[in-house]
Amino acid sequence: MNNAAKAARELLLSLGWCQPSDLSMEEIAWACGLMVTRKEMDGCEGRIIMSRDGGIISINASIDYQPKINFILAHEIGHSCLHGNIQPLFADNKHSLAEWYAKGEHEKEANDFATELLMPSEAFARRVKGQKPSVNVIGDAATYFGASRTAAFLRYRDLGDFPVMVILVENGVVKWKSHSEDFPFKWLSINTPVPAFTVAGDYFHRNSKEPGPEKVFAIDWFPDDFNAQRNPKQQLWEQCSRFSDDAIVSCIWTP
């Protein structure tokens, strides 16, 4: 656990946090001396102005998705706890908050802080212990912690019990991937068409939406991967979740 995540854990311990229903993100912000406001902002999802005695978090009034609001709040609380003595103003645009690996050390630290504050590692690991990362399992965790389903998929990648890869597919093109260290297949090119004979491929090529996890051949997803080539009959589980009107998140895990 890095220093940013440790700082988030220490904050929760200092507040007596035991479960998500104990305190909302707004209440945690207040406990940190931060006022929360909603206002119209052009090209900015959230920002924080800090002083020696506290600060003001502003959230774009156009955002009404509570998991997103929760993450923005946790992110800005992170700036306050980690960077209050460095810079008085942080403004986060849509691009930076849409990416988990935002450029810049301070943004990465604030994201790590927010992830631990919103989905504490020990509590999340208990919630998904022994369970495969199906949409139902991830949806339950997301609802429990007040996070987005995509964020919960990525948290499972780090803390779940099964090797997994999470893939973002937009307009039929692989845009992003991330996998647990123990996932056996790694080689998947970005900005390439989604493989046709996969669950994600069914979604984009045949407008087919599978209700549950389906088995796929590893070689179909990873034709250039040595491990898949060596074991062409190896199967994986795959299930997809809607990310936006033109994008899905595909979760692939080992049997």
PDB file of C-alpha atoms in Angstrom:
ATOM      1  CA  MET A   1       0.000   0.000   0.000  1.00  0.00           C
ATOM      2  CA  ASN A   2       1.449   3.366  -1.020  1.00  0.00           C
ATOM      3  CA  ASN A   3       1.553   6.503   1.118  1.00  0.00           C
ATOM      4  CA  ALA A   4      -1.565   8.034  -0.447  1.00  0.00           C
ATOM      5  CA  ALA A   5      -3.639   4.935   0.308  1.00  0.00           C
ATOM      6  CA  LYS A   6      -2.194   4.793   3.830  1.00  0.00           C
ATOM      7  CA  ALA A   7      -3.263   8.397   4.394  1.00  0.00           C
ATOM      8  CA  ALA A   8      -6.821   7.530   3.335  1.00  0.00           C
ATOM      9  CA  ARG A   9      -6.888   4.539   5.679  1.00  0.00           C
ATOM     10  CA  GLU A  10      -5.606   6.672   8.551  1.00  0.00           C
ATOM     11  CA  LEU A  11      -8.345   9.225   7.885  1.00  0.00           C
ATOM     12  CA  LEU A  12     -11.038   6.538   8.004  1.00  0.00           C
ATOM     13  CA  LEU A  13      -9.589   5.125  11.233  1.00  0.00           C
ATOM     14  CA  SER A  14      -9.536   8.582  12.812  1.00  0.00           C
ATOM     15  CA  LEU A  15     -13.228   8.993  11.956  1.00  0.00           C
ATOM     16  CA  GLY A  16     -14.206   5.604  13.385  1.00  0.00           C
ATOM     17  CA  TRP A  17     -15.315   4.318   9.972  1.00  0.00           C
ATOM     18  CA  CYS A  18     -16.450   0.680   9.913  1.00  0.00           C
ATOM     19  CA  GLN A  19     -18.684   0.454   6.833  1.00  0.00           C
ATOM     20  CA  PRO A  20     -19.837   2.739   3.970  1.00  0.00           C
ATOM     21  CA  SER A  21     -23.159   3.551   5.610  1.00  0.00           C
ATOM     22  CA  ASP A  22     -21.332   5.112   8.571  1.00  0.00           C
ATOM     23  CA  LEU A  23     -20.333   8.291   6.730  1.00  0.00           C
ATOM     24  CA  SER A  24     -21.088   9.784   3.332  1.00  0.00           C
ATOM     25  CA  MET A  25     -18.307  11.405   1.318  1.00  0.00           C
ATOM     26  CA  GLU A  26     -19.913  14.776   2.032  1.00  0.00           C
ATOM     27  CA  GLU A  27     -19.713  14.080   5.768  1.00  0.00           C
ATOM     28  CA  ILE A  28     -16.078  13.023   5.475  1.00  0.00           C
ATOM     29  CA  ALA A  29     -15.359  16.269   3.633  1.00  0.00           C
ATOM     30  CA  TRP A  30     -17.025  18.265   6.417  1.00  0.00           C
ATOM     31  CA  ALA A  31     -14.991  16.363   9.016  1.00  0.00           C
ATOM     32  CA  CYS A  32     -11.873  17.512   7.143  1.00  0.00           C
ATOM     33  CA  GLY A  33     -13.002  21.135   7.314  1.00  0.00           C
ATOM     34  CA  LEU A  34     -14.063  21.235   3.671  1.00  0.00           C
ATOM     35  CA  MET A  35     -17.245  22.871   2.397  1.00  0.00           C
ATOM     36  CA  VAL A  36     -18.961  21.179  -0.561  1.00  0.00           C
ATOM     37  CA  THR A  37     -20.792  23.226  -3.196  1.00  0.00           C
ATOM     38  CA  ARG A  38     -22.402  22.540  -6.573  1.00  0.00           C
ATOM     39  CA  LYS A  39     -21.911  25.085  -9.338  1.00  0.00           C
ATOM     40  CA  GLU A  40     -21.803  25.476 -13.096  1.00  0.00           C
ATOM     41  CA  MET A  41     -18.268  24.899 -14.384  1.00  0.00           C
ATOM     42  CA  ASP A  42     -17.086  24.855 -17.975  1.00  0.00           C
ATOM     43  CA  GLY A  43     -14.879  21.873 -18.816  1.00  0.00           C
ATOM     44  CA  CYS A  44     -14.215  21.023 -15.177  1.00  0.00           C
ATOM     45  CA  GLU A  45     -15.724  18.233 -13.100  1.00  0.00           C
ATOM     46  CA  GLY A  46     -14.419  19.306  -9.720  1.00  0.00           C
ATOM     47  CA  ARG A  47     -11.961  21.571  -7.995  1.00  0.00           C
ATOM     48  CA  ILE A  48     -10.746  22.447  -4.532  1.00  0.00           C
ATOM     49  CA  ILE A  49      -9.535  25.738  -3.146  1.00  0.00           C
ATOM     50  CA  MET A  50      -7.565  25.248   0.060  1.00  0.00           C
ATOM     51  CA  SER A  51      -6.563  27.483   2.920  1.00  0.00           C
ATOM     52  CA  ARG A  52      -4.738  26.836   6.162  1.00  0.00           C
ATOM     53  CA  ASP A  53      -8.042  26.284   7.977  1.00  0.00           C
ATOM     54  CA  GLY A  54      -9.945  24.207   5.406  1.00  0.00           C
ATOM     55  CA  GLY A  55     -11.199  24.692   1.903  1.00  0.00           C
ATOM     56  CA  ILE A  56     -14.058  24.562  -0.580  1.00  0.00           C
ATOM     57  CA  ILE A  57     -14.780  21.656  -2.924  1.00  0.00           C
ATOM     58  CA  SER A  58     -16.838  22.600  -5.963  1.00  0.00           C
ATOM     59  CA  ILE A  59     -18.526  19.925  -8.088  1.00  0.00           C
ATOM     60  CA  ASN A  60     -19.970  20.567 -11.524  1.00  0.00           C
ATOM     61  CA  ALA A  61     -23.743  20.923 -11.127  1.00  0.00           C
ATOM     62  CA  SER A  62     -24.340  18.990 -14.345  1.00  0.00           C
ATOM     63  CA  ILE A  63     -23.074  15.760 -12.752  1.00  0.00           C
ATOM     64  CA  ASP A  64     -25.907  13.768 -11.176  1.00  0.00           C
ATOM     65  CA  TYR A  65     -24.410  10.250 -11.052  1.00  0.00           C
ATOM     66  CA  GLN A  66     -23.766   9.700  -7.346  1.00  0.00           C
ATOM     67  CA  PRO A  67     -20.840   7.249  -7.707  1.00  0.00           C
ATOM     68  CA  LYS A  68     -19.067   9.826  -9.854  1.00  0.00           C
ATOM     69  CA  ILE A  69     -19.800  12.560  -7.319  1.00  0.00           C
ATOM     70  CA  ASN A  70     -18.430  10.286  -4.590  1.00  0.00           C
ATOM     71  CA  PHE A  71     -15.189   9.729  -6.479  1.00  0.00           C
ATOM     72  CA  ILE A  72     -14.732  13.431  -7.244  1.00  0.00           C
ATOM     73  CA  LEU A  73     -15.264  14.248  -3.567  1.00  0.00           C
ATOM     74  CA  ALA A  74     -12.809  11.548  -2.475  1.00  0.00           C
ATOM     75  CA  HIS A  75     -10.291  12.780  -5.057  1.00  0.00           C
ATOM     76  CA  GLU A  76     -10.516  16.385  -3.845  1.00  0.00           C
ATOM     77  CA  ILE A  77     -10.329  15.300  -0.193  1.00  0.00           C
ATOM     78  CA  GLY A  78      -7.137  13.538  -1.251  1.00  0.00           C
ATOM     79  CA  HIS A  79      -5.708  16.787  -2.613  1.00  0.00           C
ATOM     80  CA  SER A  80      -6.552  18.468   0.700  1.00  0.00           C
ATOM     81  CA  CYS A  81      -4.930  15.788   2.846  1.00  0.00           C
ATOM     82  CA  LEU A  82      -1.891  15.208   0.639  1.00  0.00           C
ATOM     83  CA  HIS A  83      -1.178  18.492  -1.116  1.00  0.00           C
ATOM     84  CA  GLY A  84      -2.667  21.261   1.011  1.00  0.00           C
ATOM     85  CA  ASN A  85       0.744  22.697   1.808  1.00  0.00           C
ATOM     86  CA  ILE A  86       1.953  22.531  -1.805  1.00  0.00           C
ATOM     87  CA  GLN A  87      -0.662  24.214  -3.977  1.00  0.00           C
ATOM     88  CA  PRO A  88      -3.842  26.121  -3.019  1.00  0.00           C
ATOM     89  CA  LEU A  89      -5.910  25.240  -6.119  1.00  0.00           C
ATOM     90  CA  PHE A  90      -6.506  21.975  -7.965  1.00  0.00           C
ATOM     91  CA  ALA A  91      -8.995  21.876 -10.849  1.00  0.00           C
ATOM     92  CA  ASP A  92      -9.744  18.515 -12.440  1.00  0.00           C
ATOM     93  CA  ASN A  93     -11.045  18.483 -15.983  1.00  0.00           C
ATOM     94  CA  LYS A  94     -13.185  15.778 -17.541  1.00  0.00           C
ATOM     95  CA  HIS A  95     -10.250  14.134 -19.249  1.00  0.00           C
ATOM     96  CA  SER A  96      -8.178  13.699 -16.122  1.00  0.00           C
ATOM     97  CA  LEU A  97     -10.982  12.261 -14.021  1.00  0.00           C
ATOM     98  CA  ALA A  98     -12.063   9.915 -16.802  1.00  0.00           C
ATOM     99  CA  GLU A  99      -8.696   8.185 -16.609  1.00  0.00           C
ATOM    100  CA  TRP A 100      -7.542   6.180 -13.614  1.00  0.00           C
ATOM    101  CA  TYR A 101      -3.932   6.864 -14.446  1.00  0.00           C
ATOM    102  CA  ALA A 102      -4.078  10.627 -14.855  1.00  0.00           C
ATOM    103  CA  LYS A 103      -0.830  12.307 -15.795  1.00  0.00           C
ATOM    104  CA  GLY A 104       1.034  14.004 -13.001  1.00  0.00           C
ATOM    105  CA  GLU A 105       2.198  12.765  -9.636  1.00  0.00           C
ATOM    106  CA  HIS A 106      -0.353  14.767  -7.643  1.00  0.00           C
ATOM    107  CA  GLU A 107      -3.288  13.468  -9.690  1.00  0.00           C
ATOM    108  CA  LYS A 108      -2.124   9.863  -9.358  1.00  0.00           C
ATOM    109  CA  GLU A 109      -1.740  10.305  -5.599  1.00  0.00           C
ATOM    110  CA  ALA A 110      -5.212  11.851  -5.308  1.00  0.00           C
ATOM    111  CA  ASN A 111      -6.664   8.950  -7.310  1.00  0.00           C
ATOM    112  CA  ASP A 112      -4.939   6.373  -5.089  1.00  0.00           C
ATOM    113  CA  PHE A 113      -6.220   8.186  -2.001  1.00  0.00           C
ATOM    114  CA  ALA A 114      -9.746   8.344  -3.435  1.00  0.00           C
ATOM    115  CA  THR A 115      -9.779   4.650  -4.295  1.00  0.00           C
ATOM    116  CA  GLU A 116      -8.829   3.632  -0.755  1.00  0.00           C
ATOM    117  CA  LEU A 117     -11.216   6.160   0.803  1.00  0.00           C
ATOM    118  CA  LEU A 118     -14.142   5.014  -1.326  1.00  0.00           C
ATOM    119  CA  MET A 119     -13.391   1.267  -1.352  1.00  0.00           C
ATOM    120  CA  PRO A 120     -11.057   0.448   1.568  1.00  0.00           C
ATOM    121  CA  SER A 121      -8.878  -2.495   0.639  1.00  0.00           C
ATOM    122  CA  GLU A 122      -9.638  -4.735   3.624  1.00  0.00           C
ATOM    123  CA  ALA A 123     -13.398  -4.152   3.408  1.00  0.00           C
ATOM    124  CA  PHE A 124     -13.457  -4.671  -0.358  1.00  0.00           C
ATOM    125  CA  ALA A 125     -11.425  -7.887  -0.155  1.00  0.00           C
ATOM    126  CA  ARG A 126     -13.861  -9.255   2.439  1.00  0.00           C
ATOM    127  CA  ARG A 127     -16.836  -8.309   0.261  1.00  0.00           C
ATOM    128  CA  VAL A 128     -15.628 -10.260  -2.787  1.00  0.00           C
ATOM    129  CA  LYS A 129     -13.689 -13.034  -1.038  1.00  0.00           C
ATOM    130  CA  GLY A 130     -13.892 -16.315  -2.937  1.00  0.00           C
ATOM    131  CA  GLN A 131     -16.164 -14.873  -5.626  1.00  0.00           C
ATOM    132  CA  LYS A 132     -15.490 -14.617  -9.346  1.00  0.00           C
ATOM    133  CA  PRO A 133     -15.804 -11.128 -10.900  1.00  0.00           C
ATOM    134  CA  SER A 134     -19.208 -11.535 -12.535  1.00  0.00           C
ATOM    135  CA  VAL A 135     -21.307  -8.455 -13.213  1.00  0.00           C
ATOM    136  CA  ASN A 136     -23.576  -9.405 -10.295  1.00  0.00           C
ATOM    137  CA  VAL A 137     -20.675  -9.667  -7.834  1.00  0.00           C
ATOM    138  CA  ILE A 138     -19.087  -6.439  -9.049  1.00  0.00           C
ATOM    139  CA  GLY A 139     -22.450  -4.670  -9.114  1.00  0.00           C
ATOM    140  CA  ASP A 140     -23.085  -5.678  -5.505  1.00  0.00           C
ATOM    141  CA  ALA A 141     -19.686  -4.338  -4.434  1.00  0.00           C
ATOM    142  CA  ALA A 142     -20.192  -1.115  -6.394  1.00  0.00           C
ATOM    143  CA  THR A 143     -23.575  -0.490  -4.770  1.00  0.00           C
ATOM    144  CA  TYR A 144     -22.269  -1.300  -1.293  1.00  0.00           C
ATOM    145  CA  PHE A 145     -19.360   1.133  -1.549  1.00  0.00           C
ATOM    146  CA  GLY A 146     -21.149   3.810  -3.581  1.00  0.00           C
ATOM    147  CA  ALA A 147     -18.706   3.417  -6.469  1.00  0.00           C
ATOM    148  CA  SER A 148     -19.133   2.922 -10.196  1.00  0.00           C
ATOM    149  CA  ARG A 149     -19.148  -0.599 -11.569  1.00  0.00           C
ATOM    150  CA  THR A 150     -16.014   0.155 -13.592  1.00  0.00           C
ATOM    151  CA  ALA A 151     -14.191   1.322 -10.464  1.00  0.00           C
ATOM    152  CA  ALA A 152     -15.259  -1.859  -8.676  1.00  0.00           C
ATOM    153  CA  PHE A 153     -13.964  -4.005 -11.566  1.00  0.00           C
ATOM    154  CA  LEU A 154     -10.588  -2.303 -11.255  1.00  0.00           C
ATOM    155  CA  ARG A 155     -10.575  -2.720  -7.487  1.00  0.00           C
ATOM    156  CA  TYR A 156     -11.252  -6.422  -7.939  1.00  0.00           C
ATOM    157  CA  ARG A 157      -8.268  -6.564 -10.288  1.00  0.00           C
ATOM    158  CA  ASP A 158      -6.075  -5.569  -7.334  1.00  0.00           C
ATOM    159  CA  LEU A 159      -7.846  -7.370  -4.493  1.00  0.00           C
ATOM    160  CA  GLY A 160      -9.923 -10.245  -5.893  1.00  0.00           C
ATOM    161  CA  ASP A 161      -9.152 -13.948  -5.638  1.00  0.00           C
ATOM    162  CA  PHE A 162      -9.201 -14.784  -9.363  1.00  0.00           C
ATOM    163  CA  PRO A 163      -6.759 -13.700 -12.104  1.00  0.00           C
ATOM    164  CA  VAL A 164      -8.529 -11.086 -14.221  1.00  0.00           C
ATOM    165  CA  MET A 165      -8.133  -8.631 -17.082  1.00  0.00           C
ATOM    166  CA  VAL A 166     -10.381  -5.583 -17.504  1.00  0.00           C
ATOM    167  CA  ILE A 167     -10.723  -4.181 -21.040  1.00  0.00           C
ATOM    168  CA  LEU A 168     -12.431  -1.014 -22.276  1.00  0.00           C
ATOM    169  CA  VAL A 169     -13.875  -1.366 -25.781  1.00  0.00           C
ATOM    170  CA  GLU A 170     -15.225   1.740 -27.517  1.00  0.00           C
ATOM    171  CA  ASN A 171     -16.983   1.624 -30.895  1.00  0.00           C
ATOM    172  CA  GLY A 172     -15.609  -1.852 -31.425  1.00  0.00           C
ATOM    173  CA  VAL A 173     -11.990  -0.878 -30.721  1.00  0.00           C
ATOM    174  CA  VAL A 174      -9.861  -1.946 -27.744  1.00  0.00           C
ATOM    175  CA  LYS A 175      -8.957   1.306 -25.998  1.00  0.00           C
ATOM    176  CA  TRP A 176      -7.537   0.283 -22.641  1.00  0.00           C
ATOM    177  CA  LYS A 177      -6.651  -2.794 -20.628  1.00  0.00           C
ATOM    178  CA  SER A 178      -5.423  -3.641 -17.152  1.00  0.00           C
ATOM    179  CA  HIS A 179      -4.825  -7.004 -15.538  1.00  0.00           C
ATOM    180  CA  SER A 180      -3.929  -8.579 -12.230  1.00  0.00           C
ATOM    181  CA  GLU A 181      -0.323  -9.691 -11.903  1.00  0.00           C
ATOM    182  CA  ASP A 182      -1.307 -13.359 -12.009  1.00  0.00           C
ATOM    183  CA  PHE A 183      -3.427 -13.185 -15.174  1.00  0.00           C
ATOM    184  CA  PRO A 184      -1.717 -15.606 -17.588  1.00  0.00           C
ATOM    185  CA  PHE A 185      -2.258 -13.713 -20.853  1.00  0.00           C
ATOM    186  CA  LYS A 186      -0.782 -10.252 -21.321  1.00  0.00           C
ATOM    187  CA  TRP A 187      -0.311  -9.502 -25.014  1.00  0.00           C
ATOM    188  CA  LEU A 188      -3.321  -7.530 -26.307  1.00  0.00           C
ATOM    189  CA  SER A 189      -2.752  -4.602 -28.637  1.00  0.00           C
ATOM    190  CA  ILE A 190      -4.478  -1.275 -27.971  1.00  0.00           C
ATOM    191  CA  ASN A 191      -6.410   0.537 -30.735  1.00  0.00           C
ATOM    192  CA  THR A 192      -7.172  -2.705 -32.543  1.00  0.00           C
ATOM    193  CA  PRO A 193     -10.627  -4.115 -33.440  1.00  0.00           C
ATOM    194  CA  VAL A 194     -12.290  -6.206 -30.764  1.00  0.00           C
ATOM    195  CA  PRO A 195     -11.949  -9.921 -31.631  1.00  0.00           C
ATOM    196  CA  ALA A 196     -15.110 -11.174 -33.311  1.00  0.00           C
ATOM    197  CA  PHE A 197     -15.521 -14.473 -31.448  1.00  0.00           C
ATOM    198  CA  THR A 198     -15.695 -13.029 -27.948  1.00  0.00           C
ATOM    199  CA  VAL A 199     -18.533 -11.738 -25.784  1.00  0.00           C
ATOM    200  CA  ALA A 200     -17.428  -8.168 -26.487  1.00  0.00           C
ATOM    201  CA  GLY A 201     -17.227  -9.062 -30.171  1.00  0.00           C
ATOM    202  CA  ASP A 202     -20.797 -10.363 -30.075  1.00  0.00           C
ATOM    203  CA  TYR A 203     -21.902  -7.040 -28.607  1.00  0.00           C
ATOM    204  CA  PHE A 204     -20.353  -4.897 -31.335  1.00  0.00           C
ATOM    205  CA  HIS A 205     -20.508  -7.214 -34.363  1.00  0.00           C
ATOM    206  CA  ARG A 206     -23.857  -8.928 -33.786  1.00  0.00           C
ATOM    207  CA  ASN A 207     -25.603  -6.636 -31.286  1.00  0.00           C
ATOM    208  CA  SER A 208     -25.856  -9.625 -28.952  1.00  0.00           C
ATOM    209  CA  LYS A 209     -25.918  -8.987 -25.208  1.00  0.00           C
ATOM    210  CA  GLU A 210     -25.224 -12.086 -23.129  1.00  0.00           C
ATOM    211  CA  PRO A 211     -27.040 -12.047 -19.752  1.00  0.00           C
ATOM    212  CA  GLY A 212     -24.333 -13.936 -17.872  1.00  0.00           C
ATOM    213  CA  PRO A 213     -20.688 -14.987 -18.077  1.00  0.00           C
ATOM    214  CA  GLU A 214     -19.742 -16.980 -21.182  1.00  0.00           C
ATOM    215  CA  LYS A 215     -16.736 -19.147 -21.941  1.00  0.00           C
ATOM    216  CA  VAL A 216     -14.388 -17.968 -24.701  1.00  0.00           C
ATOM    217  CA  PHE A 217     -11.122 -19.312 -26.049  1.00  0.00           C
ATOM    218  CA  ALA A 218      -8.054 -17.448 -24.832  1.00  0.00           C
ATOM    219  CA  ILE A 219      -6.572 -17.614 -28.330  1.00  0.00           C
ATOM    220  CA  ASP A 220      -9.494 -15.533 -29.682  1.00  0.00           C
ATOM    221  CA  TRP A 221      -8.709 -12.661 -27.325  1.00  0.00           C
ATOM    222  CA  PHE A 222      -4.936 -13.116 -27.324  1.00  0.00           C
ATOM    223  CA  PRO A 223      -3.845 -14.488 -30.723  1.00  0.00           C
ATOM    224  CA  ASP A 224      -0.349 -12.997 -30.373  1.00  0.00           C
ATOM    225  CA  ASP A 225       0.250 -14.179 -26.813  1.00  0.00           C
ATOM    226  CA  PHE A 226       2.735 -17.041 -26.442  1.00  0.00           C
ATOM    227  CA  ASN A 227       0.804 -18.686 -23.597  1.00  0.00           C
ATOM    228  CA  ALA A 228      -2.419 -18.642 -25.625  1.00  0.00           C
ATOM    229  CA  GLN A 229      -0.638 -20.008 -28.689  1.00  0.00           C
ATOM    230  CA  ARG A 230       0.850 -22.811 -26.618  1.00  0.00           C
ATOM    231  CA  ASN A 231      -2.582 -23.720 -25.187  1.00  0.00           C
ATOM    232  CA  PRO A 232      -5.076 -22.990 -28.000  1.00  0.00           C
ATOM    233  CA  LYS A 233      -7.900 -24.849 -26.244  1.00  0.00           C
ATOM    234  CA  GLN A 234      -7.542 -22.855 -23.010  1.00  0.00           C
ATOM    235  CA  GLN A 235     -10.852 -21.225 -22.107  1.00  0.00           C
ATOM    236  CA  LEU A 236     -11.654 -18.140 -20.064  1.00  0.00           C
ATOM    237  CA  TRP A 237     -14.817 -16.625 -18.636  1.00  0.00           C
ATOM    238  CA  GLU A 238     -15.964 -13.287 -20.043  1.00  0.00           C
ATOM    239  CA  GLN A 239     -18.765 -10.892 -19.139  1.00  0.00           C
ATOM    240  CA  CYS A 240     -19.393  -7.342 -20.323  1.00  0.00           C
ATOM    241  CA  SER A 241     -20.882  -4.295 -18.643  1.00  0.00           C
ATOM    242  CA  ARG A 242     -22.088  -1.101 -20.301  1.00  0.00           C
ATOM    243  CA  PHE A 243     -19.717   1.834 -19.794  1.00  0.00           C
ATOM    244  CA  SER A 244     -21.369   4.453 -22.027  1.00  0.00           C
ATOM    245  CA  ASP A 245     -23.587   4.616 -25.105  1.00  0.00           C
ATOM    246  CA  ASP A 246     -20.738   3.437 -27.335  1.00  0.00           C
ATOM    247  CA  ALA A 247     -18.431   1.614 -24.921  1.00  0.00           C
ATOM    248  CA  ILE A 248     -18.383  -1.469 -22.715  1.00  0.00           C
ATOM    249  CA  VAL A 249     -16.079  -2.879 -20.085  1.00  0.00           C
ATOM    250  CA  SER A 250     -15.200  -6.519 -20.644  1.00  0.00           C
ATOM    251  CA  CYS A 251     -14.027  -8.557 -17.671  1.00  0.00           C
ATOM    252  CA  ILE A 252     -12.124 -11.769 -18.439  1.00  0.00           C
ATOM    253  CA  TRP A 253     -11.048 -14.245 -15.773  1.00  0.00           C
ATOM    254  CA  THR A 254      -9.624 -17.731 -15.471  1.00  0.00           C
ATOM    255  CA  PRO A 255     -11.878 -20.731 -14.664  1.00  0.00           C
TER     256      PRO A 255
END
